[in-house]
């Protein structure tokens, strides 16, 4: 074995059996210590890019729109993936005090006109500029009267992010020559983005007071997006689930307002609970039948979600459509719904009467009027062609058990 002559002892035996000497020669000169240098650590992986926080805008600021903003704002403060601030587009109005509604909301944290006495959350920012309100938002919540939606969508073309997601809380439909178009479809077609829906037994003032309630999100294909909407709305007092049935969920939320008008007629005529229960049963049957005729993909199970039977019950027991229809019947149909709306709703819009008209157009165009006696009769009463008590006038023909045996 050859050894390095410059060392006073062989190196290999030192490696095999090394112990430090006990005399003053320790530490050894560096040239005499066998160095076992470890390999350098690999360079650290570059940090994953941080996704910017999701920004949310609520398009609408009425009674339900303000409650939606309150729900969302309470969650964006808790969820790190969301930007704290929630923008709420406000159709600007001048209050009797001379102040602008937007300025008052931002100053008091309260929608003093449409949701008085309820704090929305300090992270809710009212904005009267629609384009500015939606700028940079990746989640858009639409909650305005359905008759305004086409105009709003036209204003937003080219003004929103291409990767934005939308959800509609709007009850209603558009009637075109080729058939009805749901509001979620209108949003998707105009803006080129996916749109889910949220419907349920949701009287806004009760939710604002944090009384327990439920809602249903309807989605098309992307369950991940639906789960994100559930996370955004769900609270300890507002329980949200999701189903893969946009049309079913949306039609439940739309058609129940027509049934609520009928229930209001019954209340105004003081016909009792048995009659009201019958109206609700027949109404639910017609809701389901029409939904499946228009969209065969609608699922039967959807009608047992919050958006279905639960929403029908609460709307027929309370809500603005029932209240206005009750007043209409008490006055024998002599005061118009427009007059009652202006007097009773403080600027909110009545959806059931316009939806009844839209449904009637669909039924008439397709020759389905006789299959839907309740929907047809509600429209005729709203137009003044029949008196309110026609809601329970029996047909002189042999009762058809499948239709309940009456005009309705």
mmCIF file of C-alpha atoms in Angstrom:
data_model
loop_
_atom_site.group_PDB
_atom_site.id
_atom_site.type_symbol
_atom_site.label_atom_id
_atom_site.label_comp_id
_atom_site.label_asym_id
_atom_site.label_seq_id
_atom_site.Cartn_x
_atom_site.Cartn_y
_atom_site.Cartn_z
ATOM 1 C CA UNK A 1 0.000 0.000 0.000
ATOM 2 C CA UNK A 2 1.342 3.413 -0.956
ATOM 3 C CA UNK A 3 1.048 6.261 1.549
ATOM 4 C CA UNK A 4 1.388 9.959 1.171
ATOM 5 C CA UNK A 5 4.899 10.691 2.272
ATOM 6 C CA UNK A 6 4.008 14.214 3.376
ATOM 7 C CA UNK A 7 1.885 12.862 6.282
ATOM 8 C CA UNK A 8 3.530 11.558 9.468
ATOM 9 C CA UNK A 9 1.141 8.567 9.562
ATOM 10 C CA UNK A 10 -1.045 6.618 7.094
ATOM 11 C CA UNK A 11 -4.475 8.203 6.454
ATOM 12 C CA UNK A 12 -6.526 5.048 5.890
ATOM 13 C CA UNK A 13 -5.969 3.563 9.349
ATOM 14 C CA UNK A 14 -6.963 6.990 10.710
ATOM 15 C CA UNK A 15 -10.288 6.831 8.943
ATOM 16 C CA UNK A 16 -10.986 3.322 10.214
ATOM 17 C CA UNK A 17 -10.173 4.029 13.846
ATOM 18 C CA UNK A 18 -9.903 7.640 14.886
ATOM 19 C CA UNK A 19 -9.976 8.986 18.426
ATOM 20 C CA UNK A 20 -8.732 12.401 19.457
ATOM 21 C CA UNK A 21 -5.447 12.395 21.337
ATOM 22 C CA UNK A 22 -5.486 13.396 24.967
ATOM 23 C CA UNK A 23 -2.402 15.625 24.834
ATOM 24 C CA UNK A 24 -2.081 19.239 23.844
ATOM 25 C CA UNK A 25 -1.752 18.390 20.168
ATOM 26 C CA UNK A 26 -5.569 18.568 19.866
ATOM 27 C CA UNK A 27 -6.970 20.015 17.708
ATOM 28 C CA UNK A 28 -4.938 18.612 14.893
ATOM 29 C CA UNK A 29 -3.829 20.790 12.031
ATOM 30 C CA UNK A 30 -6.443 20.922 9.343
ATOM 31 C CA UNK A 31 -4.186 19.124 6.943
ATOM 32 C CA UNK A 32 -4.278 16.081 9.205
ATOM 33 C CA UNK A 33 -8.070 15.775 9.688
ATOM 34 C CA UNK A 34 -9.990 13.648 7.143
ATOM 35 C CA UNK A 35 -12.881 15.895 6.012
ATOM 36 C CA UNK A 36 -16.257 14.196 5.293
ATOM 37 C CA UNK A 37 -18.010 17.128 3.540
ATOM 38 C CA UNK A 38 -21.717 16.458 2.863
ATOM 39 C CA UNK A 39 -23.263 17.236 -0.502
ATOM 40 C CA UNK A 40 -24.831 20.691 -0.619
ATOM 41 C CA UNK A 41 -28.640 20.683 -0.151
ATOM 42 C CA UNK A 42 -30.697 21.007 -3.327
ATOM 43 C CA UNK A 43 -31.873 24.520 -4.070
ATOM 44 C CA UNK A 44 -35.296 25.253 -2.541
ATOM 45 C CA UNK A 45 -38.307 24.998 -4.820
ATOM 46 C CA UNK A 46 -39.597 28.389 -5.867
ATOM 47 C CA UNK A 47 -42.695 29.306 -3.825
ATOM 48 C CA UNK A 48 -46.012 28.552 -5.493
ATOM 49 C CA UNK A 49 -47.598 31.698 -6.892
ATOM 50 C CA UNK A 50 -50.222 33.073 -4.555
ATOM 51 C CA UNK A 51 -53.680 33.248 -6.069
ATOM 52 C CA UNK A 52 -55.120 36.732 -5.696
ATOM 53 C CA UNK A 53 -58.112 36.835 -3.332
ATOM 54 C CA UNK A 54 -61.506 36.359 -4.962
ATOM 55 C CA UNK A 55 -63.469 39.589 -5.254
ATOM 56 C CA UNK A 56 -67.258 39.495 -4.957
ATOM 57 C CA UNK A 57 -69.792 41.994 -6.291
ATOM 58 C CA UNK A 58 -73.518 41.960 -5.581
ATOM 59 C CA UNK A 59 -75.467 43.458 -8.486
ATOM 60 C CA UNK A 60 -78.577 44.767 -6.778
ATOM 61 C CA UNK A 61 -79.385 46.398 -3.457
ATOM 62 C CA UNK A 62 -83.056 45.922 -2.722
ATOM 63 C CA UNK A 63 -84.413 43.984 0.227
ATOM 64 C CA UNK A 64 -83.035 40.585 -0.827
ATOM 65 C CA UNK A 65 -79.920 42.047 -2.429
ATOM 66 C CA UNK A 66 -78.985 43.780 0.827
ATOM 67 C CA UNK A 67 -79.491 40.569 2.797
ATOM 68 C CA UNK A 68 -77.365 38.669 0.276
ATOM 69 C CA UNK A 69 -74.589 41.236 0.718
ATOM 70 C CA UNK A 70 -74.825 40.829 4.511
ATOM 71 C CA UNK A 71 -74.516 37.031 4.271
ATOM 72 C CA UNK A 72 -71.576 37.183 1.884
ATOM 73 C CA UNK A 73 -69.750 39.919 3.795
ATOM 74 C CA UNK A 74 -69.848 37.893 7.001
ATOM 75 C CA UNK A 75 -68.093 35.035 5.203
ATOM 76 C CA UNK A 76 -65.488 36.931 3.177
ATOM 77 C CA UNK A 77 -64.012 38.189 6.459
ATOM 78 C CA UNK A 78 -63.506 34.579 7.584
ATOM 79 C CA UNK A 79 -62.361 32.938 4.332
ATOM 80 C CA UNK A 80 -58.754 33.650 3.354
ATOM 81 C CA UNK A 81 -59.416 32.888 -0.330
ATOM 82 C CA UNK A 82 -61.808 35.861 -0.572
ATOM 83 C CA UNK A 83 -61.119 39.579 -0.561
ATOM 84 C CA UNK A 84 -62.693 41.147 2.532
ATOM 85 C CA UNK A 85 -64.513 43.887 0.633
ATOM 86 C CA UNK A 86 -67.899 43.163 -0.928
ATOM 87 C CA UNK A 87 -69.068 45.661 -3.537
ATOM 88 C CA UNK A 88 -72.813 46.225 -3.871
ATOM 89 C CA UNK A 89 -74.153 48.027 -6.912
ATOM 90 C CA UNK A 90 -76.910 50.450 -5.929
ATOM 91 C CA UNK A 91 -79.385 52.001 -8.321
ATOM 92 C CA UNK A 92 -78.935 55.543 -7.049
ATOM 93 C CA UNK A 93 -81.915 57.241 -5.447
ATOM 94 C CA UNK A 94 -82.406 60.493 -3.586
ATOM 95 C CA UNK A 95 -83.939 60.005 -0.158
ATOM 96 C CA UNK A 96 -86.536 62.392 1.326
ATOM 97 C CA UNK A 97 -83.688 63.914 3.358
ATOM 98 C CA UNK A 98 -82.020 64.963 0.106
ATOM 99 C CA UNK A 99 -79.126 62.556 0.641
ATOM 100 C CA UNK A 100 -78.058 59.949 -1.899
ATOM 101 C CA UNK A 101 -78.922 56.365 -0.948
ATOM 102 C CA UNK A 102 -75.375 55.167 -1.696
ATOM 103 C CA UNK A 103 -73.825 57.803 0.571
ATOM 104 C CA UNK A 104 -76.157 56.901 3.428
ATOM 105 C CA UNK A 105 -75.423 53.174 3.077
ATOM 106 C CA UNK A 106 -71.673 53.805 3.208
ATOM 107 C CA UNK A 107 -72.006 56.229 6.120
ATOM 108 C CA UNK A 108 -74.396 54.184 8.276
ATOM 109 C CA UNK A 109 -73.627 50.646 7.033
ATOM 110 C CA UNK A 110 -77.375 50.247 6.548
ATOM 111 C CA UNK A 111 -79.757 50.258 3.594
ATOM 112 C CA UNK A 112 -82.183 52.656 5.208
ATOM 113 C CA UNK A 113 -84.747 52.347 2.416
ATOM 114 C CA UNK A 114 -84.929 48.620 1.675
ATOM 115 C CA UNK A 115 -83.545 46.992 4.835
ATOM 116 C CA UNK A 116 -83.794 49.536 7.667
ATOM 117 C CA UNK A 117 -82.385 48.678 11.066
ATOM 118 C CA UNK A 118 -79.972 45.997 9.816
ATOM 119 C CA UNK A 119 -76.201 46.464 9.678
ATOM 120 C CA UNK A 120 -74.780 45.022 6.476
ATOM 121 C CA UNK A 121 -71.177 44.648 7.616
ATOM 122 C CA UNK A 122 -68.451 47.273 7.527
ATOM 123 C CA UNK A 123 -66.833 45.533 4.545
ATOM 124 C CA UNK A 124 -69.879 46.167 2.319
ATOM 125 C CA UNK A 125 -69.239 49.114 -0.004
ATOM 126 C CA UNK A 126 -72.159 50.607 -1.932
ATOM 127 C CA UNK A 127 -71.286 51.792 -5.446
ATOM 128 C CA UNK A 128 -73.690 53.621 -7.811
ATOM 129 C CA UNK A 129 -71.402 52.999 -10.828
ATOM 130 C CA UNK A 130 -72.281 49.567 -12.275
ATOM 131 C CA UNK A 131 -69.116 49.187 -14.334
ATOM 132 C CA UNK A 132 -66.882 50.199 -11.451
ATOM 133 C CA UNK A 133 -68.710 47.877 -9.065
ATOM 134 C CA UNK A 134 -68.030 44.784 -11.186
ATOM 135 C CA UNK A 135 -64.448 45.701 -12.129
ATOM 136 C CA UNK A 136 -62.005 42.922 -11.153
ATOM 137 C CA UNK A 137 -64.776 40.841 -9.551
ATOM 138 C CA UNK A 138 -64.474 37.113 -10.166
ATOM 139 C CA UNK A 139 -67.800 36.203 -8.522
ATOM 140 C CA UNK A 140 -70.922 38.139 -9.507
ATOM 141 C CA UNK A 141 -74.184 37.843 -7.583
ATOM 142 C CA UNK A 142 -77.216 39.067 -9.537
ATOM 143 C CA UNK A 143 -80.258 40.000 -7.459
ATOM 144 C CA UNK A 144 -82.465 42.588 -9.162
ATOM 145 C CA UNK A 145 -86.049 42.501 -10.472
ATOM 146 C CA UNK A 146 -86.007 40.200 -13.486
ATOM 147 C CA UNK A 147 -87.480 42.767 -15.858
ATOM 148 C CA UNK A 148 -84.302 44.875 -15.544
ATOM 149 C CA UNK A 149 -81.800 42.110 -16.212
ATOM 150 C CA UNK A 150 -81.489 42.311 -19.991
ATOM 151 C CA UNK A 151 -80.620 46.008 -19.803
ATOM 152 C CA UNK A 152 -78.080 45.378 -17.030
ATOM 153 C CA UNK A 153 -76.435 42.557 -18.975
ATOM 154 C CA UNK A 154 -76.127 44.712 -22.105
ATOM 155 C CA UNK A 155 -74.337 47.364 -20.054
ATOM 156 C CA UNK A 156 -71.899 44.772 -18.722
ATOM 157 C CA UNK A 157 -70.855 43.233 -22.047
ATOM 158 C CA UNK A 158 -67.069 43.561 -22.300
ATOM 159 C CA UNK A 159 -66.855 45.066 -18.798
ATOM 160 C CA UNK A 160 -66.349 41.935 -16.698
ATOM 161 C CA UNK A 161 -63.501 39.460 -16.345
ATOM 162 C CA UNK A 162 -63.542 36.561 -18.773
ATOM 163 C CA UNK A 163 -62.998 34.099 -15.906
ATOM 164 C CA UNK A 164 -65.853 35.459 -13.796
ATOM 165 C CA UNK A 165 -68.535 33.173 -12.371
ATOM 166 C CA UNK A 166 -72.120 34.291 -11.789
ATOM 167 C CA UNK A 167 -75.060 33.254 -9.657
ATOM 168 C CA UNK A 168 -78.648 34.453 -10.033
ATOM 169 C CA UNK A 169 -80.989 34.969 -7.089
ATOM 170 C CA UNK A 170 -83.628 36.325 -9.471
ATOM 171 C CA UNK A 171 -87.103 34.843 -9.823
ATOM 172 C CA UNK A 172 -88.599 35.247 -13.295
ATOM 173 C CA UNK A 173 -88.183 34.470 -16.959
ATOM 174 C CA UNK A 174 -88.102 36.148 -20.344
ATOM 175 C CA UNK A 175 -90.578 35.062 -22.980
ATOM 176 C CA UNK A 176 -89.311 34.959 -26.553
ATOM 177 C CA UNK A 177 -90.861 33.679 -29.750
ATOM 178 C CA UNK A 178 -88.920 30.446 -29.490
ATOM 179 C CA UNK A 179 -89.980 29.947 -25.881
ATOM 180 C CA UNK A 180 -89.066 31.052 -22.372
ATOM 181 C CA UNK A 181 -85.525 31.960 -21.440
ATOM 182 C CA UNK A 182 -84.464 31.657 -17.824
ATOM 183 C CA UNK A 183 -82.513 34.519 -16.251
ATOM 184 C CA UNK A 184 -79.455 32.312 -15.714
ATOM 185 C CA UNK A 185 -79.412 31.594 -19.468
ATOM 186 C CA UNK A 186 -79.821 35.291 -20.262
ATOM 187 C CA UNK A 187 -76.762 36.079 -18.124
ATOM 188 C CA UNK A 188 -74.682 33.311 -19.698
ATOM 189 C CA UNK A 189 -75.654 34.233 -23.254
ATOM 190 C CA UNK A 190 -75.030 37.968 -22.870
ATOM 191 C CA UNK A 191 -71.856 37.804 -20.788
ATOM 192 C CA UNK A 192 -70.345 34.504 -21.923
ATOM 193 C CA UNK A 193 -69.902 33.168 -18.376
ATOM 194 C CA UNK A 194 -71.245 30.247 -16.371
ATOM 195 C CA UNK A 195 -74.227 31.032 -14.150
ATOM 196 C CA UNK A 196 -75.578 29.029 -11.212
ATOM 197 C CA UNK A 197 -78.779 29.867 -9.313
ATOM 198 C CA UNK A 198 -79.761 30.149 -5.644
ATOM 199 C CA UNK A 199 -83.401 29.784 -4.602
ATOM 200 C CA UNK A 200 -85.183 28.749 -1.424
ATOM 201 C CA UNK A 201 -87.661 29.506 1.317
ATOM 202 C CA UNK A 202 -86.112 32.907 1.854
ATOM 203 C CA UNK A 203 -88.169 35.801 3.178
ATOM 204 C CA UNK A 204 -85.419 38.385 3.290
ATOM 205 C CA UNK A 205 -86.399 40.202 6.487
ATOM 206 C CA UNK A 206 -86.350 36.966 8.481
ATOM 207 C CA UNK A 207 -82.876 36.070 7.222
ATOM 208 C CA UNK A 208 -81.697 39.594 8.005
ATOM 209 C CA UNK A 209 -82.721 38.911 11.628
ATOM 210 C CA UNK A 210 -80.655 35.701 11.431
ATOM 211 C CA UNK A 211 -83.634 33.392 11.810
ATOM 212 C CA UNK A 212 -82.934 29.874 10.563
ATOM 213 C CA UNK A 213 -83.492 29.320 6.851
ATOM 214 C CA UNK A 214 -82.377 27.108 3.946
ATOM 215 C CA UNK A 215 -81.547 27.594 0.270
ATOM 216 C CA UNK A 216 -80.596 25.521 -2.766
ATOM 217 C CA UNK A 217 -77.829 26.211 -5.288
ATOM 218 C CA UNK A 218 -78.493 24.789 -8.741
ATOM 219 C CA UNK A 219 -75.501 24.098 -10.976
ATOM 220 C CA UNK A 220 -74.914 22.584 -14.426
ATOM 221 C CA UNK A 221 -71.652 20.608 -14.516
ATOM 222 C CA UNK A 222 -68.984 22.064 -12.251
ATOM 223 C CA UNK A 223 -69.586 20.854 -8.686
ATOM 224 C CA UNK A 224 -66.433 22.674 -7.538
ATOM 225 C CA UNK A 225 -67.946 26.032 -8.491
ATOM 226 C CA UNK A 226 -71.217 25.111 -6.778
ATOM 227 C CA UNK A 227 -69.310 24.267 -3.595
ATOM 228 C CA UNK A 228 -67.613 27.666 -3.753
ATOM 229 C CA UNK A 229 -71.009 29.394 -3.882
ATOM 230 C CA UNK A 230 -72.231 27.264 -0.977
ATOM 231 C CA UNK A 231 -69.180 28.319 1.047
ATOM 232 C CA UNK A 232 -69.819 31.978 0.220
ATOM 233 C CA UNK A 233 -73.468 31.968 1.371
ATOM 234 C CA UNK A 234 -73.608 29.295 4.079
ATOM 235 C CA UNK A 235 -73.821 30.473 7.710
ATOM 236 C CA UNK A 236 -74.985 28.956 10.975
ATOM 237 C CA UNK A 237 -78.495 30.319 10.315
ATOM 238 C CA UNK A 238 -78.568 30.070 6.500
ATOM 239 C CA UNK A 239 -78.032 26.465 5.412
ATOM 240 C CA UNK A 240 -77.185 25.966 1.744
ATOM 241 C CA UNK A 241 -77.057 22.746 -0.295
ATOM 242 C CA UNK A 242 -76.573 22.178 -4.025
ATOM 243 C CA UNK A 243 -78.196 20.081 -6.757
ATOM 244 C CA UNK A 244 -77.242 19.553 -10.392
ATOM 245 C CA UNK A 245 -80.429 21.027 -11.844
ATOM 246 C CA UNK A 246 -80.274 24.716 -12.761
ATOM 247 C CA UNK A 247 -83.591 24.795 -14.639
ATOM 248 C CA UNK A 248 -85.473 22.895 -11.935
ATOM 249 C CA UNK A 249 -84.223 25.120 -9.125
ATOM 250 C CA UNK A 250 -84.819 28.300 -11.108
ATOM 251 C CA UNK A 251 -88.324 27.370 -12.269
ATOM 252 C CA UNK A 252 -89.342 26.510 -8.707
ATOM 253 C CA UNK A 253 -88.253 29.971 -7.600
ATOM 254 C CA UNK A 254 -90.065 31.568 -10.529
ATOM 255 C CA UNK A 255 -93.385 29.715 -10.657
ATOM 256 C CA UNK A 256 -94.092 29.704 -6.917
ATOM 257 C CA UNK A 257 -94.788 33.453 -7.122
ATOM 258 C CA UNK A 258 -97.802 32.749 -9.349
ATOM 259 C CA UNK A 259 -99.137 30.271 -6.793
ATOM 260 C CA UNK A 260 -98.555 32.854 -4.033
ATOM 261 C CA UNK A 261 -100.816 35.289 -5.913
ATOM 262 C CA UNK A 262 -103.545 32.625 -5.877
ATOM 263 C CA UNK A 263 -102.987 32.033 -2.150
ATOM 264 C CA UNK A 264 -103.331 35.766 -1.551
ATOM 265 C CA UNK A 265 -106.692 35.791 -3.343
ATOM 266 C CA UNK A 266 -107.868 33.014 -1.006
ATOM 267 C CA UNK A 267 -106.742 34.976 2.061
ATOM 268 C CA UNK A 268 -108.388 38.160 0.831
ATOM 269 C CA UNK A 269 -111.666 36.315 0.319
ATOM 270 C CA UNK A 270 -111.314 34.659 3.768
ATOM 271 C CA UNK A 271 -111.820 31.201 2.348
ATOM 272 C CA UNK A 272 -109.884 29.342 5.034
ATOM 273 C CA UNK A 273 -106.960 26.969 5.359
ATOM 274 C CA UNK A 274 -108.492 24.009 3.530
ATOM 275 C CA UNK A 275 -108.929 26.089 0.397
ATOM 276 C CA UNK A 276 -105.426 27.522 0.691
ATOM 277 C CA UNK A 277 -103.940 24.055 1.113
ATOM 278 C CA UNK A 278 -105.766 22.914 -2.025
ATOM 279 C CA UNK A 279 -104.437 25.898 -3.972
ATOM 280 C CA UNK A 280 -100.890 25.111 -2.825
ATOM 281 C CA UNK A 281 -101.200 21.422 -3.788
ATOM 282 C CA UNK A 282 -102.584 22.194 -7.229
ATOM 283 C CA UNK A 283 -99.970 24.904 -7.665
ATOM 284 C CA UNK A 284 -97.120 22.538 -6.851
ATOM 285 C CA UNK A 285 -98.488 20.025 -9.346
ATOM 286 C CA UNK A 286 -98.624 22.662 -12.080
ATOM 287 C CA UNK A 287 -95.142 23.917 -11.208
ATOM 288 C CA UNK A 288 -93.732 20.431 -11.640
ATOM 289 C CA UNK A 289 -95.697 19.661 -14.808
ATOM 290 C CA UNK A 290 -94.742 22.887 -16.582
ATOM 291 C CA UNK A 291 -91.090 22.620 -15.536
ATOM 292 C CA UNK A 292 -90.789 19.135 -17.001
ATOM 293 C CA UNK A 293 -92.596 20.117 -20.198
ATOM 294 C CA UNK A 294 -90.206 23.017 -20.749
ATOM 295 C CA UNK A 295 -87.070 21.172 -19.604
ATOM 296 C CA UNK A 296 -87.364 17.353 -19.535
ATOM 297 C CA UNK A 297 -84.047 17.179 -17.636
ATOM 298 C CA UNK A 298 -85.673 18.685 -14.515
ATOM 299 C CA UNK A 299 -85.448 16.227 -11.612
ATOM 300 C CA UNK A 300 -88.440 15.219 -9.498
ATOM 301 C CA UNK A 301 -86.291 15.369 -6.356
ATOM 302 C CA UNK A 302 -85.639 19.088 -6.873
ATOM 303 C CA UNK A 303 -89.222 19.844 -5.845
ATOM 304 C CA UNK A 304 -88.490 18.442 -2.376
ATOM 305 C CA UNK A 305 -85.517 20.760 -1.831
ATOM 306 C CA UNK A 306 -85.764 24.155 -0.149
ATOM 307 C CA UNK A 307 -86.223 25.753 -3.581
ATOM 308 C CA UNK A 308 -89.342 23.633 -4.161
ATOM 309 C CA UNK A 309 -92.022 22.787 -1.643
ATOM 310 C CA UNK A 310 -90.417 24.796 1.185
ATOM 311 C CA UNK A 311 -90.251 27.989 -0.885
ATOM 312 C CA UNK A 312 -93.830 27.450 -2.056
ATOM 313 C CA UNK A 313 -95.074 27.119 1.531
ATOM 314 C CA UNK A 314 -93.304 30.195 2.891
ATOM 315 C CA UNK A 315 -94.283 32.344 -0.101
ATOM 316 C CA UNK A 316 -97.928 31.367 0.242
ATOM 317 C CA UNK A 317 -97.868 32.118 3.972
ATOM 318 C CA UNK A 318 -95.950 35.399 3.782
ATOM 319 C CA UNK A 319 -94.121 37.499 1.230
ATOM 320 C CA UNK A 320 -95.018 40.457 -0.913
ATOM 321 C CA UNK A 321 -96.904 38.563 -3.655
ATOM 322 C CA UNK A 322 -99.359 37.034 -1.197
ATOM 323 C CA UNK A 323 -99.834 40.336 0.668
ATOM 324 C CA UNK A 324 -100.577 42.358 -2.451
ATOM 325 C CA UNK A 325 -102.916 39.689 -3.835
ATOM 326 C CA UNK A 326 -104.783 39.628 -0.522
ATOM 327 C CA UNK A 327 -105.287 43.405 -0.741
ATOM 328 C CA UNK A 328 -106.390 43.058 -4.369
ATOM 329 C CA UNK A 329 -109.074 40.498 -3.446
ATOM 330 C CA UNK A 330 -110.280 42.494 -0.435
ATOM 331 C CA UNK A 331 -110.899 45.430 -2.785
ATOM 332 C CA UNK A 332 -112.785 43.209 -5.228
ATOM 333 C CA UNK A 333 -110.139 43.710 -7.887
ATOM 334 C CA UNK A 334 -110.986 47.409 -8.128
ATOM 335 C CA UNK A 335 -107.477 48.624 -7.271
ATOM 336 C CA UNK A 336 -104.741 47.709 -9.718
ATOM 337 C CA UNK A 337 -101.646 45.779 -8.758
ATOM 338 C CA UNK A 338 -99.530 48.725 -9.885
ATOM 339 C CA UNK A 339 -101.322 50.933 -7.369
ATOM 340 C CA UNK A 340 -100.989 48.353 -4.589
ATOM 341 C CA UNK A 341 -97.319 47.785 -5.365
ATOM 342 C CA UNK A 342 -96.559 51.491 -5.086
ATOM 343 C CA UNK A 343 -98.488 51.780 -1.822
ATOM 344 C CA UNK A 344 -97.367 48.616 -0.062
ATOM 345 C CA UNK A 345 -93.846 47.782 -1.218
ATOM 346 C CA UNK A 346 -91.921 51.053 -0.803
ATOM 347 C CA UNK A 347 -90.141 50.730 -4.133
ATOM 348 C CA UNK A 348 -89.822 46.947 -4.242
ATOM 349 C CA UNK A 349 -91.206 45.131 -7.267
ATOM 350 C CA UNK A 350 -94.010 42.599 -7.412
ATOM 351 C CA UNK A 351 -92.848 39.549 -9.371
ATOM 352 C CA UNK A 352 -95.887 37.249 -9.373
ATOM 353 C CA UNK A 353 -98.141 39.323 -11.629
ATOM 354 C CA UNK A 354 -95.531 39.781 -14.368
ATOM 355 C CA UNK A 355 -94.514 36.114 -14.103
ATOM 356 C CA UNK A 356 -98.175 35.061 -14.450
ATOM 357 C CA UNK A 357 -98.334 37.093 -17.664
ATOM 358 C CA UNK A 358 -95.136 35.505 -18.988
ATOM 359 C CA UNK A 359 -96.330 32.013 -18.108
ATOM 360 C CA UNK A 360 -99.671 32.708 -19.803
ATOM 361 C CA UNK A 361 -97.868 33.713 -22.991
ATOM 362 C CA UNK A 362 -95.952 30.436 -22.988
ATOM 363 C CA UNK A 363 -99.078 28.365 -22.315
ATOM 364 C CA UNK A 364 -101.095 30.190 -24.971
ATOM 365 C CA UNK A 365 -98.351 29.926 -27.597
ATOM 366 C CA UNK A 366 -97.947 26.192 -27.061
ATOM 367 C CA UNK A 367 -101.636 25.350 -26.635
ATOM 368 C CA UNK A 368 -101.258 24.269 -23.011
ATOM 369 C CA UNK A 369 -103.796 26.582 -21.305
ATOM 370 C CA UNK A 370 -106.255 23.792 -20.441
ATOM 371 C CA UNK A 371 -103.491 21.743 -18.810
ATOM 372 C CA UNK A 372 -102.733 24.538 -16.339
ATOM 373 C CA UNK A 373 -106.042 25.929 -15.024
ATOM 374 C CA UNK A 374 -104.536 27.539 -11.911
ATOM 375 C CA UNK A 375 -101.832 29.461 -13.781
ATOM 376 C CA UNK A 376 -104.355 30.515 -16.441
ATOM 377 C CA UNK A 377 -106.933 31.687 -13.914
ATOM 378 C CA UNK A 378 -104.422 33.720 -11.893
ATOM 379 C CA UNK A 379 -103.480 35.689 -15.020
ATOM 380 C CA UNK A 380 -107.131 36.288 -15.970
ATOM 381 C CA UNK A 381 -107.881 37.645 -12.481
ATOM 382 C CA UNK A 382 -104.783 39.879 -12.475
ATOM 383 C CA UNK A 383 -105.885 41.344 -15.832
ATOM 384 C CA UNK A 384 -109.386 42.042 -14.561
ATOM 385 C CA UNK A 385 -111.086 39.595 -16.918
ATOM 386 C CA UNK A 386 -112.244 37.433 -13.996
ATOM 387 C CA UNK A 387 -113.181 38.374 -10.417
ATOM 388 C CA UNK A 388 -110.965 37.183 -7.537
ATOM 389 C CA UNK A 389 -113.446 34.503 -6.451
ATOM 390 C CA UNK A 390 -112.987 32.793 -9.822
ATOM 391 C CA UNK A 391 -109.951 31.169 -8.256
ATOM 392 C CA UNK A 392 -112.283 28.501 -6.817
ATOM 393 C CA UNK A 393 -115.172 28.454 -9.288
ATOM 394 C CA UNK A 394 -115.882 24.874 -10.259
ATOM 395 C CA UNK A 395 -116.231 23.930 -13.879
ATOM 396 C CA UNK A 396 -119.673 22.867 -15.042
ATOM 397 C CA UNK A 397 -118.029 19.965 -16.829
ATOM 398 C CA UNK A 398 -117.454 16.548 -15.295
ATOM 399 C CA UNK A 399 -114.588 16.910 -12.821
ATOM 400 C CA UNK A 400 -111.233 15.713 -14.104
ATOM 401 C CA UNK A 401 -109.653 14.026 -11.100
ATOM 402 C CA UNK A 402 -106.156 14.538 -12.466
ATOM 403 C CA UNK A 403 -106.733 18.284 -12.384
ATOM 404 C CA UNK A 404 -108.422 18.473 -9.014
ATOM 405 C CA UNK A 405 -111.951 18.753 -10.397
ATOM 406 C CA UNK A 406 -112.227 22.532 -10.528
ATOM 407 C CA UNK A 407 -111.332 25.496 -12.634
ATOM 408 C CA UNK A 408 -108.055 25.488 -10.763
#
